[in-house]
mmCIF file of C-alpha atoms in Angstrom:
data_model
loop_
_atom_site.group_PDB
_atom_site.id
_atom_site.type_symbol
_atom_site.label_atom_id
_atom_site.label_comp_id
_atom_site.label_asym_id
_atom_site.label_seq_id
_atom_site.Cartn_x
_atom_site.Cartn_y
_atom_site.Cartn_z
ATOM 1 C CA MET A 1 0.018 -0.058 -0.032
ATOM 2 C CA SER A 2 1.463 3.555 -0.773
ATOM 3 C CA TYR A 3 0.143 7.058 0.042
ATOM 4 C CA THR A 4 -1.110 9.672 -2.213
ATOM 5 C CA LEU A 5 -0.048 13.189 -1.251
ATOM 6 C CA GLY A 6 -3.383 13.796 0.788
ATOM 7 C CA THR A 7 -3.125 10.606 2.718
ATOM 8 C CA ALA A 8 0.630 11.214 3.366
ATOM 9 C CA ALA A 9 -0.495 14.804 4.712
ATOM 10 C CA LYS A 10 -3.123 13.237 6.953
ATOM 11 C CA ALA A 11 -0.795 10.404 8.280
ATOM 12 C CA THR A 12 1.929 12.891 9.120
ATOM 13 C CA GLY A 13 -0.010 16.021 10.322
ATOM 14 C CA LYS A 14 1.860 18.055 7.688
ATOM 15 C CA SER A 15 0.192 19.962 4.705
ATOM 16 C CA LYS A 16 0.342 18.639 1.257
ATOM 17 C CA THR A 17 2.498 21.447 0.389
ATOM 18 C CA THR A 18 4.992 20.464 2.797
ATOM 19 C CA ILE A 19 5.099 16.833 1.467
ATOM 20 C CA GLN A 20 5.448 17.900 -2.073
ATOM 21 C CA ARG A 21 8.390 20.355 -1.097
ATOM 22 C CA ALA A 22 10.136 17.354 0.584
ATOM 23 C CA ILE A 23 9.601 15.305 -2.532
ATOM 24 C CA SER A 24 10.860 18.328 -4.921
ATOM 25 C CA LYS A 25 13.906 18.668 -2.617
ATOM 26 C CA GLY A 26 14.645 15.057 -2.930
ATOM 27 C CA THR A 27 14.255 14.385 0.881
ATOM 28 C CA ILE A 28 11.500 11.814 0.267
ATOM 29 C CA SER A 29 11.614 9.596 -2.805
ATOM 30 C CA ALA A 30 8.266 9.368 -4.652
ATOM 31 C CA HIS A 31 6.932 7.804 -7.921
ATOM 32 C CA LYS A 32 4.770 10.178 -10.010
ATOM 33 C CA GLU A 33 2.095 8.151 -11.809
ATOM 34 C CA LYS A 34 0.666 8.819 -15.223
ATOM 35 C CA ASN A 35 -2.268 10.600 -13.971
ATOM 36 C CA GLY A 36 -0.102 13.044 -12.216
ATOM 37 C CA ARG A 37 -0.570 11.668 -8.504
ATOM 38 C CA TYR A 38 2.364 10.734 -6.353
ATOM 39 C CA SER A 39 2.823 7.417 -5.026
ATOM 40 C CA ILE A 40 4.739 7.488 -1.674
ATOM 41 C CA ASP A 41 6.060 4.613 0.240
ATOM 42 C CA PRO A 42 4.931 4.576 3.855
ATOM 43 C CA SER A 43 8.449 3.617 5.253
ATOM 44 C CA GLU A 44 10.130 6.523 2.961
ATOM 45 C CA LEU A 45 7.602 8.973 4.439
ATOM 46 C CA HIS A 46 7.833 8.111 7.782
ATOM 47 C CA ARG A 47 11.725 8.037 7.750
ATOM 48 C CA VAL A 48 11.490 11.689 7.418
ATOM 49 C CA PHE A 49 7.987 12.762 8.975
ATOM 50 C CA PRO A 50 7.047 10.740 12.046
ATOM 51 C CA MET A 51 3.304 9.332 12.153
ATOM 52 C CA VAL A 52 0.727 11.215 13.948
ATOM 53 C CA SER A 53 -1.374 9.129 16.413
ATOM 54 C CA THR A 54 -5.121 9.883 16.081
ATOM 55 C CA ASP A 55 -5.516 9.695 20.035
ATOM 56 C CA THR A 56 -3.512 13.015 20.587
ATOM 57 C CA VAL A 57 -5.799 14.708 18.125
ATOM 58 C CA ALA A 58 -9.088 13.549 19.665
ATOM 59 C CA GLN A 59 -8.002 14.525 23.209
ATOM 60 C CA GLY A 60 -7.382 18.063 22.261
ATOM 61 C CA SER A 61 -10.631 18.901 20.915
ATOM 62 C CA GLN A 62 -12.268 18.857 24.456
ATOM 63 C CA VAL A 63 -13.294 22.137 25.805
ATOM 64 C CA ASP A 64 -14.213 22.764 29.573
ATOM 65 C CA THR A 65 -17.659 24.644 29.607
ATOM 66 C CA SER A 66 -18.356 23.975 33.306
ATOM 67 C CA ARG A 67 -17.058 27.771 34.275
ATOM 68 C CA PRO A 68 -17.520 30.945 32.223
ATOM 69 C CA PRO A 69 -14.456 32.034 30.456
ATOM 70 C CA ASP A 70 -12.633 35.082 31.819
ATOM 71 C CA GLU A 71 -11.809 38.027 29.615
ATOM 72 C CA THR A 72 -8.860 36.746 27.716
ATOM 73 C CA PRO A 73 -6.312 38.650 25.407
ATOM 74 C CA LEU A 74 -7.911 36.967 22.397
ATOM 75 C CA GLN A 75 -11.269 38.231 23.415
ATOM 76 C CA VAL A 76 -10.068 41.729 23.792
ATOM 77 C CA LYS A 77 -8.331 41.574 20.296
ATOM 78 C CA VAL A 78 -11.599 40.293 18.897
ATOM 79 C CA GLU A 79 -13.705 43.133 20.205
ATOM 80 C CA ALA A 80 -11.023 45.738 18.848
ATOM 81 C CA LEU A 81 -11.091 44.140 15.635
ATOM 82 C CA GLU A 82 -15.038 44.224 15.603
ATOM 83 C CA ALA A 83 -14.778 47.990 16.657
ATOM 84 C CA MET A 84 -12.224 48.478 13.747
ATOM 85 C CA LEU A 85 -14.513 46.598 11.182
ATOM 86 C CA GLU A 86 -17.711 48.753 11.990
ATOM 87 C CA ARG A 87 -15.592 51.937 11.672
ATOM 88 C CA GLU A 88 -14.346 50.774 8.210
ATOM 89 C CA ARG A 89 -17.838 49.848 7.241
ATOM 90 C CA GLU A 90 -19.008 53.376 8.277
ATOM 91 C CA ALA A 91 -16.108 54.920 6.093
ATOM 92 C CA LEU A 92 -17.068 52.555 3.221
ATOM 93 C CA ALA A 93 -20.648 53.797 3.184
ATOM 94 C CA GLU A 94 -19.582 57.384 3.370
ATOM 95 C CA MET A 95 -17.290 56.846 0.494
ATOM 96 C CA ARG A 96 -20.255 55.125 -1.486
ATOM 97 C CA SER A 97 -22.373 58.101 -0.878
ATOM 98 C CA ASP A 98 -19.553 60.463 -2.035
ATOM 99 C CA ARG A 99 -19.168 58.433 -5.212
ATOM 100 C CA ASP A 100 -22.949 58.493 -5.999
ATOM 101 C CA ALA A 101 -22.820 62.120 -5.627
ATOM 102 C CA TRP A 102 -19.874 62.461 -7.968
ATOM 103 C CA LYS A 103 -21.494 60.116 -10.373
ATOM 104 C CA GLN A 104 -24.841 62.142 -10.347
ATOM 105 C CA GLN A 105 -22.760 65.430 -11.016
ATOM 106 C CA ALA A 106 -21.013 63.723 -13.839
ATOM 107 C CA ARG A 107 -24.196 62.518 -15.623
ATOM 108 C CA ALA A 108 -25.780 66.085 -15.052
ATOM 109 C CA LEU A 109 -22.729 67.639 -16.984
ATOM 110 C CA LEU A 110 -22.736 65.103 -19.634
ATOM 111 C CA SER A 111 -26.471 65.711 -20.346
ATOM 112 C CA ALA A 112 -25.967 69.718 -20.265
ATOM 113 C CA PRO A 113 -26.083 71.210 -23.798
ATOM 114 C CA GLU A 114 -22.584 71.710 -25.265
ATOM 115 C CA SER A 115 -21.386 75.378 -25.883
ATOM 116 C CA LYS A 116 -19.454 76.414 -28.777
ATOM 117 C CA ARG A 117 -15.855 75.980 -28.147
ATOM 118 C CA ARG A 118 -13.437 78.555 -29.071
ATOM 119 C CA ARG A 119 -10.178 77.674 -30.592
ATOM 120 C CA TRP A 120 -6.844 78.692 -29.035
ATOM 121 C CA TRP A 121 -5.329 79.569 -32.349
ATOM 122 C CA PRO A 122 -7.411 82.719 -33.539
ATOM 123 C CA PHE A 123 -6.499 82.436 -37.341
ATOM 124 C CA ARG A 124 -8.135 79.336 -38.218
#
């Protein structure tokens, strides 16, 4: 059984890009099939990148919800970013209204009757 790029990434906990870079550098040897997929030998892959156990991933996903969270630095950052986003939305709305006013003025000028233009050279 051989790994594809995606299964190799899942087995090692690395990204597909990291695995592909290692193949390109020659750190890991792999065979490229006719359809463009890589065929990676598991022993060759785990020689460079150790296998990730699925037990450690499942244990890290448990969150303690028994007590309310205190104000954390991340929560403060999120609130600051939300306030910044609201200011940016207000500025965008103001710019859109200015744009619409300028567009209306340009249309009014284009629809106005054209006056006879004077040439800058008087002898023609």
